[in-house]
Each structure stands twice: as structure tokens, then as C-alpha cells.
Amino acid sequence: MSWTDERVETLKRMWGEGQSASQIAKELGGVTRNAVIGKVHRLGLSNRTTGAAPAPAAKPAAKEKPTPAAAKAKPKAKPAKAEPAEEKPAREEPATQSAAPVSPARKAIIPAGQPLPPQPSANEISPEALASVREVEKKAKRLTLMELTERTCKWPIGDPATDDFWFCGLSVQQGKPYCEAHVGVAFQPMSSRRDRRR
DNA sequence: CCCTGATTCGC
DNA sequence: GCGAATCAGG
């Protein structure tokens, strides 16, 4: 694949939209994210308003490893213009979690009159999402709190007040705290929530 | 481990 | 000009 005008245009557009290099590469096809990044630099449209992945600015300290010190000094004095932090286009609203019934054990540890977090009723969750969640929970890794990592789904399953409590633990969806299935019930477009309501 | 962009340098 | 390899950071 080569950088045709059209492909370059797509690159520019997506980069401008804040898409990541890998996303752009995926969209274009036939190129790696490295290729995209390389092109971005050659096009001189590097530092964009990121919003998602904070660019750690410049790394002036160059490091030669096995290479003979080839003096190729390239002082790149970039004025570093001020950038109005831009943000996500997709409007999403976190839904409150777990439609699990409150067990007697839980009732015991929660003072009477204590308002529980809003529990979404099953009818607020799309049937498909609900089904996939049920399915996924069988395959869940059943992690304990301490076993959770950045990459594990943090969707709680069961009752915290009992031994029958664990976290999904499947691989999370990029940038989200939950796996794909649980993201499906945790994050819903406002529109679909509104439509489903009452 | 997953991802992000940045840089270098042989091609 | 290109992009894999590598680096640095989250």
C-alpha cells in the first residue's frame, strides 16, 4: 500500500479527529500504526489536541544504543502552541450497576434507611446485553478484589456480604473498566436509555 | 499485558 | 519517503 492522496486525506481527517494511530491504521488497512505515525510526522502534523492520550511532549534526550555516534543534530524548536483540551464525541452515560436482588446478608450490613445506589431494573437493559452478560458470567474468571488489574473487568457479581462474591475479571474493553459484555450494560447511549424508559 | 505516540535509521 | 524496531510513557 502507498500513500495515495485519498489515504493521506483520511489520515489527516482521522488524526485531526483525535483517532489513535492504530485506529487509523486499521481503518486504512495495509499499514501498521507505525506507518501511520511515521507519515504523520513527515506530514508535520504531529502534536494534535489529543484529549485521549496525553502526549508526553518532547523527549529531547536522544539515546544511542549500538550505533556509532552519528552526529545528526536536529534541534526542533517547536513553539508548542496552546491547545484547548478537546473531548470525546460519543456521549455516553454510565448506568448504575448490578440488577442483583438485595440479599438478607446485605440488608444486615446496611443501616436501615440507607439509600441504595439506583438499581437498574432488567427492563432498562437491552435483552441482548442482558443475555450476553448472563452468558459471560459463566466464563468469568471469578477474581477477588485483590486480583483485579487494569485489564480485568471490574464488574461485581454476587453479593459483597457473602462468600459468593467475585469480579468478572475478563479482559476489559480498551479504556473501559469492564469487559465488552458488561460495558454493554454499564454504558448505554442516552438515547437508548431514554427510549427504553417507562 | 494492553495501549499510546516519538524517534531512529536502513532501505 | 517509508516504516519496523525501538523507546518512553500510561
Coordinates of N, CA and C (backbone and C1' of nucleotides) in Angstrom, one line a residue:
Chain A
M1 N 0.8 -1.2 0.0 CA 0.0 0.0 0.0 C 0.9 1.3 0.0
S2 N 0.4 2.3 -0.7 CA 1.1 3.5 -0.7 C 0.2 4.7 -0.2
W3 N 0.9 5.8 0.0 CA 0.1 6.9 0.5 C -0.5 7.7 -0.7
T4 N -1.6 7.2 -1.1 CA -2.4 8.0 -2.1 C -3.0 9.2 -1.5
D5 N -3.3 10.1 -2.4 CA -4.0 11.3 -1.9 C -5.1 11.1 -1.0
E6 N -5.9 10.1 -1.4 CA -7.1 9.8 -0.6 C -6.8 9.2 0.8
R7 N -5.8 8.3 0.7 CA -5.4 7.7 2.0 C -4.8 8.8 2.9
V8 N -4.0 9.7 2.4 CA -3.5 10.7 3.2 C -4.6 11.6 3.7
E9 N -5.6 11.8 2.9 CA -6.7 12.7 3.4 C -7.4 12.0 4.5
T10 N -7.6 10.7 4.4 CA -8.3 10.0 5.5 C -7.4 10.1 6.8
L11 N -6.1 9.9 6.5 CA -5.2 10.0 7.7 C -5.3 11.4 8.4
K12 N -5.3 12.4 7.6 CA -5.3 13.8 8.1 C -6.6 13.9 8.9
R13 N -7.7 13.5 8.3 CA -9.0 13.7 8.9 C -9.1 13.0 10.2
M14 N -8.8 11.7 10.2 CA -8.9 10.9 11.4 C -7.9 11.4 12.5
W15 N -6.7 11.8 12.1 CA -5.8 12.3 13.1 C -6.3 13.5 13.7
G16 N -6.9 14.3 12.8 CA -7.5 15.6 13.3 C -8.6 15.3 14.3
E17 N -9.3 14.2 14.0 CA -10.4 13.9 14.9 C -10.0 13.3 16.2
G18 N -8.7 13.1 16.3 CA -8.2 12.6 17.6 C -8.1 11.1 17.6
Q19 N -8.3 10.5 16.5 CA -8.2 9.0 16.4 C -6.8 8.6 16.7
S20 N -6.6 7.4 17.2 CA -5.3 6.9 17.5 C -4.7 6.4 16.2
A21 N -3.3 6.3 16.2 CA -2.6 5.8 15.1 C -3.1 4.4 14.7
S22 N -3.3 3.6 15.7 CA -3.7 2.2 15.4 C -5.1 2.2 14.8
Q23 N -5.9 3.1 15.3 CA -7.3 3.1 14.7 C -7.2 3.5 13.3
I24 N -6.4 4.5 13.0 CA -6.3 5.0 11.6 C -5.7 3.9 10.7
A25 N -4.7 3.2 11.3 CA -4.0 2.1 10.5 C -5.1 1.0 10.2
K26 N -5.9 0.7 11.2 CA -6.9 -0.3 11.0 C -7.9 0.1 9.9
E27 N -8.3 1.4 10.0 CA -9.2 1.9 9.0 C -8.7 1.9 7.6
L28 N -7.4 2.3 7.5 CA -6.8 2.4 6.2 C -6.5 1.0 5.6
G29 N -6.0 0.2 6.5 CA -5.7 -1.2 6.1 C -4.4 -1.2 5.3
G30 N -3.6 -2.2 5.5 CA -2.4 -2.4 4.7 C -1.2 -1.6 5.3
V31 N -1.5 -1.0 6.4 CA -0.4 -0.2 7.1 C -0.5 -0.5 8.6
T32 N 0.7 -0.3 9.2 CA 0.7 -0.5 10.7 C 0.6 0.9 11.3
R33 N 0.4 0.9 12.6 CA 0.3 2.1 13.3 C 1.6 2.9 13.2
N34 N 2.7 2.1 13.1 CA 4.0 2.7 13.0 C 4.0 3.5 11.7
A35 N 3.5 2.9 10.6 CA 3.5 3.6 9.3 C 2.7 4.9 9.4
V36 N 1.6 4.8 10.1 CA 0.7 6.0 10.3 C 1.5 7.1 11.1
I37 N 2.1 6.7 12.1 CA 2.8 7.7 12.9 C 3.9 8.3 12.1
G38 N 4.6 7.4 11.4 CA 5.7 7.9 10.6 C 5.2 8.9 9.6
K39 N 4.1 8.6 9.0 CA 3.5 9.5 8.0 C 3.1 10.8 8.6
V40 N 2.5 10.7 9.8 CA 2.0 11.9 10.5 C 3.2 12.8 10.7
H41 N 4.3 12.3 11.1 CA 5.4 13.1 11.4 C 6.0 13.7 10.1
R42 N 6.0 12.9 9.1 CA 6.5 13.5 7.8 C 5.6 14.6 7.3
L43 N 4.4 14.4 7.6 CA 3.4 15.4 7.1 C 3.5 16.7 8.0
G44 N 4.2 16.5 9.1 CA 4.3 17.6 10.0 C 3.1 18.0 10.9
L45 N 2.2 17.0 10.9 CA 1.0 17.3 11.7 C 1.1 16.4 13.0
S46 N 2.1 16.6 13.7 CA 2.3 15.8 14.9 C 1.4 16.3 16.0
N47 N 2.0 17.0 17.0 CA 1.2 17.3 18.2 C -0.2 17.9 17.9
R48 N -1.1 17.1 18.1 CA -2.5 17.5 17.9 C -3.1 17.6 19.3
T49 N -4.3 18.1 19.3 CA -5.0 18.2 20.6 C -5.5 16.8 20.9
T50 N -4.9 16.1 21.8 CA -5.2 14.7 22.0 C -6.5 14.4 22.7
G51 N -6.6 14.8 23.9 CA -7.9 14.6 24.6 C -7.9 13.2 25.2
A52 N -7.4 12.2 24.4 CA -7.5 10.8 25.0 C -6.2 10.4 25.5
A53 N -5.2 10.4 24.7 CA -3.8 10.0 25.2 C -2.9 11.2 25.3
P54 N -2.7 11.7 26.5 CA -1.8 12.8 26.7 C -0.4 12.6 26.2
A55 N -0.1 13.4 25.2 CA 1.2 13.3 24.7 C 2.2 13.9 25.7
P56 N 3.2 13.1 26.0 CA 4.2 13.5 27.0 C 5.2 14.5 26.4
A57 N 4.8 15.3 25.5 CA 5.6 16.3 25.0 C 6.8 15.8 24.3
A58 N 7.9 16.5 24.4 CA 9.1 16.1 23.6 C 10.1 15.3 24.5
K59 N 10.8 14.5 23.9 CA 11.9 13.8 24.6 C 13.2 14.2 23.9
P60 N 13.8 15.3 24.4 CA 15.0 15.9 23.9 C 16.2 14.9 24.0
A61 N 16.2 14.2 25.1 CA 17.4 13.3 25.3 C 17.3 12.2 24.4
A62 N 18.2 12.2 23.4 CA 18.3 11.1 22.5 C 19.2 10.0 23.1
K63 N 18.9 8.8 22.7 CA 19.7 7.7 23.3 C 20.3 6.8 22.2
E64 N 21.6 6.8 22.0 CA 22.2 5.9 21.1 C 22.5 4.6 21.8
K65 N 22.2 3.5 21.1 CA 22.4 2.2 21.8 C 23.6 1.5 21.1
P66 N 23.4 0.9 20.0 CA 24.5 0.2 19.4 C 25.1 1.0 18.2
T67 N 24.6 2.1 18.0 CA 25.0 2.9 16.9 C 26.2 3.8 17.2
P68 N 27.1 3.9 16.2 CA 28.2 4.9 16.3 C 27.6 6.3 16.4
A69 N 28.2 7.1 17.2 CA 27.6 8.4 17.4 C 27.6 9.2 16.1
A70 N 26.6 9.1 15.4 CA 26.4 9.8 14.2 C 25.8 11.2 14.5
A71 N 26.6 12.2 14.5 CA 26.1 13.5 14.9 C 25.1 14.0 13.9
K72 N 23.9 13.9 14.2 CA 22.8 14.4 13.3 C 21.9 15.3 14.1
A73 N 22.5 16.3 14.5 CA 21.8 17.2 15.4 C 20.6 17.9 14.7
K74 N 19.4 17.7 15.2 CA 18.3 18.3 14.6 C 17.5 19.0 15.7
P75 N 17.9 20.2 16.0 CA 17.2 21.0 17.1 C 15.8 21.3 16.6
K76 N 14.8 20.7 17.1 CA 13.5 21.0 16.6 C 12.8 22.0 17.6
A77 N 12.9 23.2 17.3 CA 12.3 24.2 18.2 C 10.8 24.4 17.9
K78 N 10.0 23.7 18.6 CA 8.5 23.8 18.4 C 7.9 24.8 19.4
P79 N 7.3 25.8 18.9 CA 6.7 26.8 19.8 C 5.7 26.3 20.7
A80 N 5.2 25.1 20.4 CA 4.2 24.5 21.3 C 3.0 25.4 21.6
K81 N 2.2 25.4 20.6 CA 1.0 26.3 20.8 C 0.0 25.8 21.8
A82 N -0.7 26.7 22.4 CA -1.7 26.3 23.4 C -2.8 25.5 22.7
E83 N -3.2 24.5 23.4 CA -4.3 23.7 22.9 C -5.5 23.6 23.8
P84 N -6.6 23.9 23.3 CA -7.9 23.8 24.1 C -8.3 22.3 24.2
A85 N -8.0 21.7 25.3 CA -8.3 20.3 25.5 C -9.7 19.9 25.0
E86 N -9.6 19.1 24.0 CA -10.9 18.7 23.4 C -11.3 17.3 24.0
E87 N -12.6 17.0 23.8 CA -13.0 15.7 24.4 C -13.9 14.9 23.5
K88 N -14.0 13.7 24.0 CA -14.9 12.7 23.4 C -16.1 13.1 22.7
P89 N -16.4 12.6 21.5 CA -17.6 12.9 20.7 C -18.7 12.0 21.2
A90 N -18.5 10.8 21.5 CA -19.6 9.9 21.8 C -20.1 10.1 23.2
R91 N -21.3 10.5 23.2 CA -22.0 10.8 24.5 C -22.5 9.5 25.2
E92 N -21.9 9.3 26.3 CA -22.3 8.0 27.0 C -22.6 8.4 28.4
E93 N -23.5 7.7 28.9 CA -23.9 7.9 30.3 C -23.8 6.6 31.1
P94 N -22.9 6.6 32.1 CA -22.8 5.4 32.9 C -24.1 5.0 33.5
A95 N -24.5 3.8 33.3 CA -25.7 3.3 34.0 C -25.3 2.8 35.4
T96 N -26.1 2.8 36.3 CA -25.8 2.3 37.6 C -25.8 0.8 37.5
Q97 N -25.1 0.1 38.4 CA -24.9 -1.3 38.2 C -25.8 -2.3 38.8
S98 N -25.4 -3.5 38.5 CA -26.0 -4.7 39.1 C -27.5 -4.7 39.4
A99 N -28.2 -5.5 38.7 CA -29.6 -5.7 38.9 C -29.9 -6.8 39.9
A100 N -28.8 -7.2 40.6 CA -29.0 -8.3 41.5 C -29.8 -7.9 42.7
P101 N -30.6 -8.8 43.1 CA -31.5 -8.5 44.3 C -30.7 -8.4 45.6
V102 N -31.2 -7.6 46.4 CA -30.5 -7.4 47.7 C -30.7 -8.6 48.6
S103 N -29.7 -9.2 49.0 CA -29.8 -10.4 49.8 C -30.0 -10.0 51.3
P104 N -30.5 -11.0 52.1 CA -30.7 -10.8 53.5 C -29.4 -10.4 54.1
A105 N -28.3 -11.0 53.7 CA -27.0 -10.7 54.3 C -26.6 -9.2 54.1
R106 N -26.9 -8.7 52.9 CA -26.6 -7.3 52.6 C -27.5 -6.4 53.5
K107 N -28.7 -6.8 53.6 CA -29.6 -5.9 54.3 C -29.1 -5.8 55.7
A108 N -28.4 -6.8 56.2 CA -27.9 -6.9 57.6 C -26.8 -5.8 57.8
I109 N -26.0 -5.6 56.8 CA -24.9 -4.7 56.9 C -25.1 -3.3 56.5
I110 N -26.3 -3.1 56.0 CA -26.6 -1.7 55.5 C -27.7 -1.2 56.5
P111 N -27.3 -0.1 57.1 CA -28.3 0.6 58.1 C -29.6 0.8 57.4
A112 N -30.7 0.7 58.2 CA -32.0 0.9 57.7 C -32.1 2.3 57.2
G113 N -32.8 2.5 56.1 CA -33.0 3.9 55.6 C -31.8 4.4 54.7
Q114 N -30.8 3.6 54.7 CA -29.6 4.0 53.9 C -30.0 3.8 52.4
P115 N -30.0 4.9 51.7 CA -30.3 4.8 50.3 C -29.4 4.0 49.5
L116 N -29.9 3.0 48.8 CA -29.0 2.1 48.0 C -28.8 2.9 46.7
P117 N -27.7 2.6 46.0 CA -27.5 3.2 44.7 C -28.6 2.7 43.8
P118 N -29.0 3.6 42.9 CA -30.1 3.2 42.0 C -29.8 1.9 41.3
Q119 N -30.7 1.0 41.4 CA -30.5 -0.3 40.7 C -31.3 -0.3 39.4
P120 N -30.7 -0.5 38.3 CA -31.4 -0.5 37.1 C -32.2 -1.8 37.0
S121 N -33.4 -1.7 36.7 CA -34.2 -2.9 36.5 C -33.9 -3.6 35.2
A122 N -34.2 -4.8 35.2 CA -33.8 -5.6 34.0 C -34.4 -5.0 32.7
N123 N -35.6 -4.4 32.8 CA -36.2 -3.9 31.6 C -35.5 -2.6 31.1
E124 N -34.5 -2.1 31.9 CA -33.8 -1.0 31.4 C -32.6 -1.4 30.6
I125 N -32.3 -2.7 30.6 CA -31.1 -3.2 29.9 C -31.6 -4.0 28.7
S126 N -30.9 -3.7 27.6 CA -31.3 -4.4 26.4 C -31.2 -5.9 26.6
P127 N -32.2 -6.6 26.0 CA -32.2 -8.0 26.1 C -30.9 -8.7 25.7
E128 N -30.4 -8.1 24.6 CA -29.2 -8.7 24.0 C -28.0 -8.6 25.0
A129 N -27.9 -7.4 25.6 CA -26.8 -7.2 26.5 C -27.0 -8.0 27.8
L130 N -28.2 -8.1 28.2 CA -28.6 -8.9 29.4 C -28.2 -10.4 29.2
A131 N -28.6 -10.9 28.0 CA -28.3 -12.3 27.6 C -26.8 -12.5 27.6
S132 N -26.1 -11.6 27.0 CA -24.6 -11.8 26.8 C -23.9 -11.7 28.2
V133 N -24.5 -10.9 29.1 CA -23.9 -10.8 30.4 C -24.1 -12.1 31.2
R134 N -25.3 -12.7 31.1 CA -25.6 -13.9 31.7 C -24.6 -15.0 31.2
E135 N -24.4 -15.0 29.9 CA -23.5 -15.9 29.3 C -22.1 -15.8 29.8
V136 N -21.7 -14.5 29.8 CA -20.3 -14.2 30.1 C -20.0 -14.5 31.6
E137 N -21.0 -14.4 32.4 CA -20.7 -14.6 33.8 C -20.4 -16.1 34.1
K138 N -20.7 -16.9 33.2 CA -20.4 -18.3 33.4 C -18.9 -18.5 33.1
K139 N -18.4 -17.7 32.2 CA -17.0 -17.8 31.8 C -16.1 -16.9 32.6
A140 N -16.7 -16.1 33.4 CA -15.9 -15.1 34.2 C -14.8 -15.8 35.0
K141 N -13.8 -15.0 35.2 CA -12.6 -15.6 35.9 C -12.8 -15.6 37.4
R142 N -13.8 -15.0 37.9 CA -14.1 -15.0 39.3 C -12.9 -14.5 40.2
L143 N -12.5 -13.3 39.8 CA -11.4 -12.7 40.6 C -11.8 -12.1 41.9
T144 N -10.9 -12.1 42.8 CA -11.2 -11.4 44.0 C -10.7 -9.9 43.8
L145 N -11.1 -9.1 44.8 CA -10.7 -7.7 44.7 C -9.2 -7.5 44.5
M146 N -8.4 -8.2 45.2 CA -7.0 -8.0 45.1 C -6.4 -8.5 43.8
E147 N -7.2 -9.3 43.1 CA -6.7 -9.9 41.8 C -7.0 -9.0 40.6
L148 N -7.8 -8.0 40.9 CA -8.2 -7.1 39.8 C -7.0 -6.3 39.3
T149 N -6.9 -6.1 38.1 CA -5.9 -5.2 37.5 C -6.6 -4.3 36.5
E150 N -5.7 -3.5 35.9 CA -6.3 -2.5 35.0 C -6.9 -3.2 33.8
R151 N -6.5 -4.4 33.5 CA -7.0 -5.1 32.4 C -8.1 -6.1 32.6
T152 N -8.5 -6.1 33.9 CA -9.6 -7.1 34.2 C -10.9 -6.4 34.4
C153 N -11.9 -7.0 34.0 CA -13.3 -6.5 34.1 C -13.6 -6.4 35.6
K154 N -14.1 -5.2 36.0 CA -14.3 -5.0 37.5 C -15.8 -5.1 37.8
W155 N -16.5 -5.7 37.0 CA -18.0 -5.9 37.2 C -18.2 -6.9 38.4
P156 N -18.8 -6.4 39.4 CA -19.1 -7.3 40.6 C -20.2 -8.3 40.3
I157 N -20.0 -9.4 40.8 CA -21.0 -10.5 40.6 C -21.3 -11.1 42.0
G158 N -22.5 -11.2 42.3 CA -22.9 -11.9 43.6 C -23.1 -10.8 44.6
D159 N -23.0 -11.2 45.9 CA -23.3 -10.3 47.0 C -22.0 -10.1 47.8
P160 N -21.6 -8.8 47.9 CA -20.4 -8.4 48.7 C -20.4 -9.0 50.1
A161 N -21.6 -9.2 50.6 CA -21.7 -9.6 52.0 C -21.6 -11.1 52.2
T162 N -21.5 -11.8 51.1 CA -21.3 -13.2 51.2 C -20.1 -13.7 50.5
D163 N -19.8 -15.0 50.7 CA -18.7 -15.6 50.0 C -18.9 -15.7 48.5
D164 N -20.1 -15.6 48.2 CA -20.5 -15.8 46.8 C -20.4 -14.4 46.1
F165 N -19.2 -13.9 46.2 CA -18.9 -12.6 45.5 C -17.6 -12.6 44.9
W166 N -17.6 -12.1 43.6 CA -16.4 -12.0 42.9 C -16.5 -11.1 41.7
F167 N -15.4 -10.8 41.1 CA -15.5 -9.9 39.9 C -15.3 -10.7 38.6
C168 N -15.9 -10.2 37.6 CA -15.9 -10.8 36.3 C -14.5 -11.2 35.9
G169 N -13.6 -10.2 35.8 CA -12.2 -10.5 35.6 C -11.8 -10.8 34.1
L170 N -12.8 -10.7 33.2 CA -12.4 -10.9 31.8 C -11.6 -9.7 31.3
S171 N -11.1 -9.8 30.1 CA -10.4 -8.7 29.6 C -11.3 -7.5 29.4
V172 N -10.8 -6.4 29.8 CA -11.6 -5.2 29.7 C -11.6 -4.6 28.3
Q173 N -12.6 -3.9 27.9 CA -12.6 -3.2 26.7 C -11.7 -2.0 26.8
Q174 N -10.9 -1.7 25.8 CA -10.0 -0.6 25.9 C -10.6 0.7 26.4
G175 N -10.0 1.1 27.5 CA -10.4 2.4 28.1 C -11.6 2.3 29.0
K176 N -12.1 1.1 29.1 CA -13.3 0.9 30.0 C -12.9 0.0 31.2
P177 N -13.7 0.1 32.2 CA -13.4 -0.7 33.4 C -14.0 -2.1 33.3
Y178 N -14.8 -2.3 32.3 CA -15.5 -3.6 32.2 C -15.2 -4.3 30.8
C179 N -15.5 -5.6 30.8 CA -15.4 -6.4 29.6 C -16.5 -5.9 28.6
E180 N -16.4 -6.4 27.4 CA -17.4 -6.0 26.4 C -18.8 -6.2 26.9
A181 N -19.1 -7.3 27.4 CA -20.5 -7.6 27.8 C -21.0 -6.7 28.9
H182 N -20.1 -6.4 29.8 CA -20.5 -5.6 30.9 C -20.5 -4.1 30.6
V183 N -19.7 -3.8 29.7 CA -19.7 -2.4 29.1 C -21.1 -2.2 28.5
G184 N -21.6 -3.3 27.9 CA -22.9 -3.2 27.3 C -24.0 -2.8 28.2
V185 N -23.9 -3.2 29.5 CA -25.0 -2.9 30.4 C -24.6 -1.7 31.3
A186 N -23.3 -1.4 31.3 CA -22.9 -0.3 32.2 C -23.0 1.0 31.4
F187 N -22.6 1.0 30.2 CA -22.6 2.2 29.4 C -23.7 2.1 28.3
Q188 N -24.6 3.0 28.3 CA -25.6 3.0 27.3 C -25.8 4.4 26.7
P189 N -25.9 4.4 25.4 CA -26.2 5.7 24.8 C -27.4 6.3 25.5
M190 N -27.4 7.6 25.7 CA -28.5 8.3 26.4 C -29.8 8.0 25.7
S191 N -29.7 8.1 24.4 CA -30.9 7.9 23.6 C -31.6 6.6 23.8
S192 N -30.8 5.5 23.8 CA -31.4 4.2 24.0 C -32.0 4.1 25.4
R193 N -31.4 4.7 26.4 CA -31.9 4.7 27.7 C -33.3 5.4 27.8
R194 N -33.3 6.5 27.1 CA -34.5 7.3 27.1 C -35.6 6.6 26.5
D195 N -35.3 5.9 25.3 CA -36.3 5.2 24.6 C -36.9 4.1 25.4
R196 N -36.0 3.4 26.2 CA -36.4 2.2 26.9 C -37.2 2.6 28.1
R197 N -37.0 3.8 28.6 CA -37.6 4.2 29.8 C -39.1 4.3 29.8
R198 N -39.7 3.8 30.9 CA -41.2 3.9 31.0 C -41.9 3.6 29.7
Chain B
dC1 P 3.7 -9.8 30.0 O5' 2.3 -9.3 29.5 C5' 1.1 -10.2 29.7 C4' 0.0 -9.3 29.3 C3' 0.1 -8.8 27.8 O3' -1.1 -9.0 27.1 C1' -0.3 -7.0 29.4
dC2 P -1.1 -8.7 25.6 O5' -1.8 -7.2 25.6 C5' -3.2 -7.1 25.6 C4' -3.6 -5.7 25.8 C3' -3.1 -4.7 24.8 O3' -4.0 -4.6 23.7 C1' -2.7 -3.8 26.9
dC3 P -3.6 -4.0 22.3 O5' -3.3 -2.5 22.7 C5' -4.4 -1.7 22.9 C4' -4.0 -0.4 23.6 C3' -3.2 0.6 22.6 O3' -4.2 1.3 21.9 C1' -2.2 0.5 24.8
dT4 P -3.7 2.2 20.6 O5' -2.8 3.4 21.3 C5' -3.5 4.4 22.0 C4' -2.5 5.4 22.4 C3' -1.6 5.9 21.2 O3' -2.2 6.9 20.5 C1' -0.3 5.4 23.2
dG5 P -1.6 7.2 19.1 O5' -0.3 8.1 19.4 C5' -0.4 9.3 20.2 C4' 1.0 9.8 20.5 C3' 1.8 10.3 19.3 O3' 2.6 11.3 19.7 C1' 2.9 8.5 20.3
dA6 P 3.8 11.8 18.8 O5' 5.1 11.0 19.3 C5' 5.6 11.4 20.6 C4' 7.1 11.2 20.6 C3' 7.8 11.9 19.4 O3' 9.0 12.4 19.8 C1' 8.1 9.6 19.2
dT7 P 10.0 13.2 18.8 O5' 11.0 12.0 18.4 C5' 11.5 11.2 19.4 C4' 12.5 10.2 18.9 C3' 13.3 10.7 17.7 O3' 14.7 10.6 17.9 C1' 12.4 8.6 17.2
dT8 P 15.8 11.1 16.9 O5' 16.3 9.7 16.4 C5' 16.3 8.6 17.3 C4' 16.8 7.3 16.6 C3' 17.8 7.6 15.4 O3' 18.8 6.6 15.5 C1' 16.0 6.4 14.6
dC9 P 20.1 6.7 14.7 O5' 19.8 5.7 13.4 C5' 19.4 4.4 13.6 C4' 19.1 3.7 12.3 C3' 20.0 4.1 11.2 O3' 20.2 3.0 10.4 C1' 17.8 4.7 10.6
dG10 P 21.7 2.6 9.8 O5' 21.4 1.4 8.8 C5' 20.7 0.3 9.4 C4' 19.7 -0.2 8.4 C3' 20.2 -0.4 7.0 O3' 19.6 -1.7 6.5 C1' 18.4 1.0 6.9
dC11 P 20.1 -2.3 5.1 O5' 18.9 -1.8 4.2 C5' 17.6 -2.3 4.4 C4' 16.7 -1.5 3.5 C3' 17.1 -1.4 2.1 O3' 16.4 -2.4 1.3 C1' 16.0 0.6 2.9
Chain C
dG1 P 10.4 13.5 2.0 O5' 9.6 12.2 1.7 C5' 9.0 12.0 0.5 C4' 8.5 10.6 0.4 C3' 7.7 10.1 1.5 O3' 6.8 9.1 0.9 C1' 9.7 8.9 1.6
dC2 P 5.6 8.6 1.9 O5' 6.2 7.2 2.5 C5' 6.5 6.1 1.7 C4' 7.2 5.0 2.5 C3' 6.4 4.7 3.7 O3' 5.8 3.4 3.5 C1' 8.8 4.8 4.0
dG3 P 4.7 2.9 4.5 O5' 5.5 2.2 5.7 C5' 6.3 1.0 5.4 C4' 7.1 0.6 6.6 C3' 6.3 0.5 7.9 O3' 6.9 -0.5 8.6 C1' 8.0 2.0 8.2
dA4 P 6.0 -1.7 9.1 O5' 7.1 -2.7 9.7 C5' 8.2 -3.1 9.0 C4' 9.5 -3.3 9.8 C3' 9.2 -4.0 11.2 O3' 10.3 -4.8 11.5 C1' 10.0 -1.7 11.5
dA5 P 10.4 -5.6 12.8 O5' 11.3 -4.6 13.7 C5' 12.6 -4.3 13.3 C4' 13.2 -3.4 14.3 C3' 13.1 -3.8 15.8 O3' 14.4 -3.7 16.4 C1' 12.3 -1.6 15.5
dT6 P 14.6 -4.3 17.8 O5' 14.4 -2.9 18.7 C5' 15.2 -1.8 18.4 C4' 14.7 -0.6 19.0 C3' 14.4 -0.7 20.5 O3' 15.4 0.0 21.2 C1' 12.8 0.5 19.4
dC7 P 15.6 -0.1 22.8 O5' 14.8 1.3 23.2 C5' 15.3 2.5 22.6 C4' 14.3 3.6 23.0 C3' 13.9 3.6 24.5 O3' 14.2 4.9 25.0 C1' 12.0 3.7 23.1
dA8 P 14.3 5.1 26.5 O5' 12.9 5.8 26.8 C5' 12.5 7.0 26.1 C4' 11.1 7.4 26.5 C3' 10.8 7.1 27.9 O3' 10.1 8.2 28.5 C1' 9.2 6.0 26.6
dG9 P 9.9 8.3 30.0 O5' 8.3 8.4 30.1 C5' 7.6 9.2 29.3 C4' 6.2 8.7 29.2 C3' 5.5 8.3 30.5 O3' 4.4 9.1 30.7 C1' 5.1 6.7 28.9
dG10 P 3.6 9.0 32.1 O5' 2.3 8.1 31.6 C5' 1.6 8.5 30.5 C4' 0.3 7.7 30.5 C3' -0.3 7.4 31.9 O3' -1.7 7.4 31.8 C1' 0.1 5.4 30.7

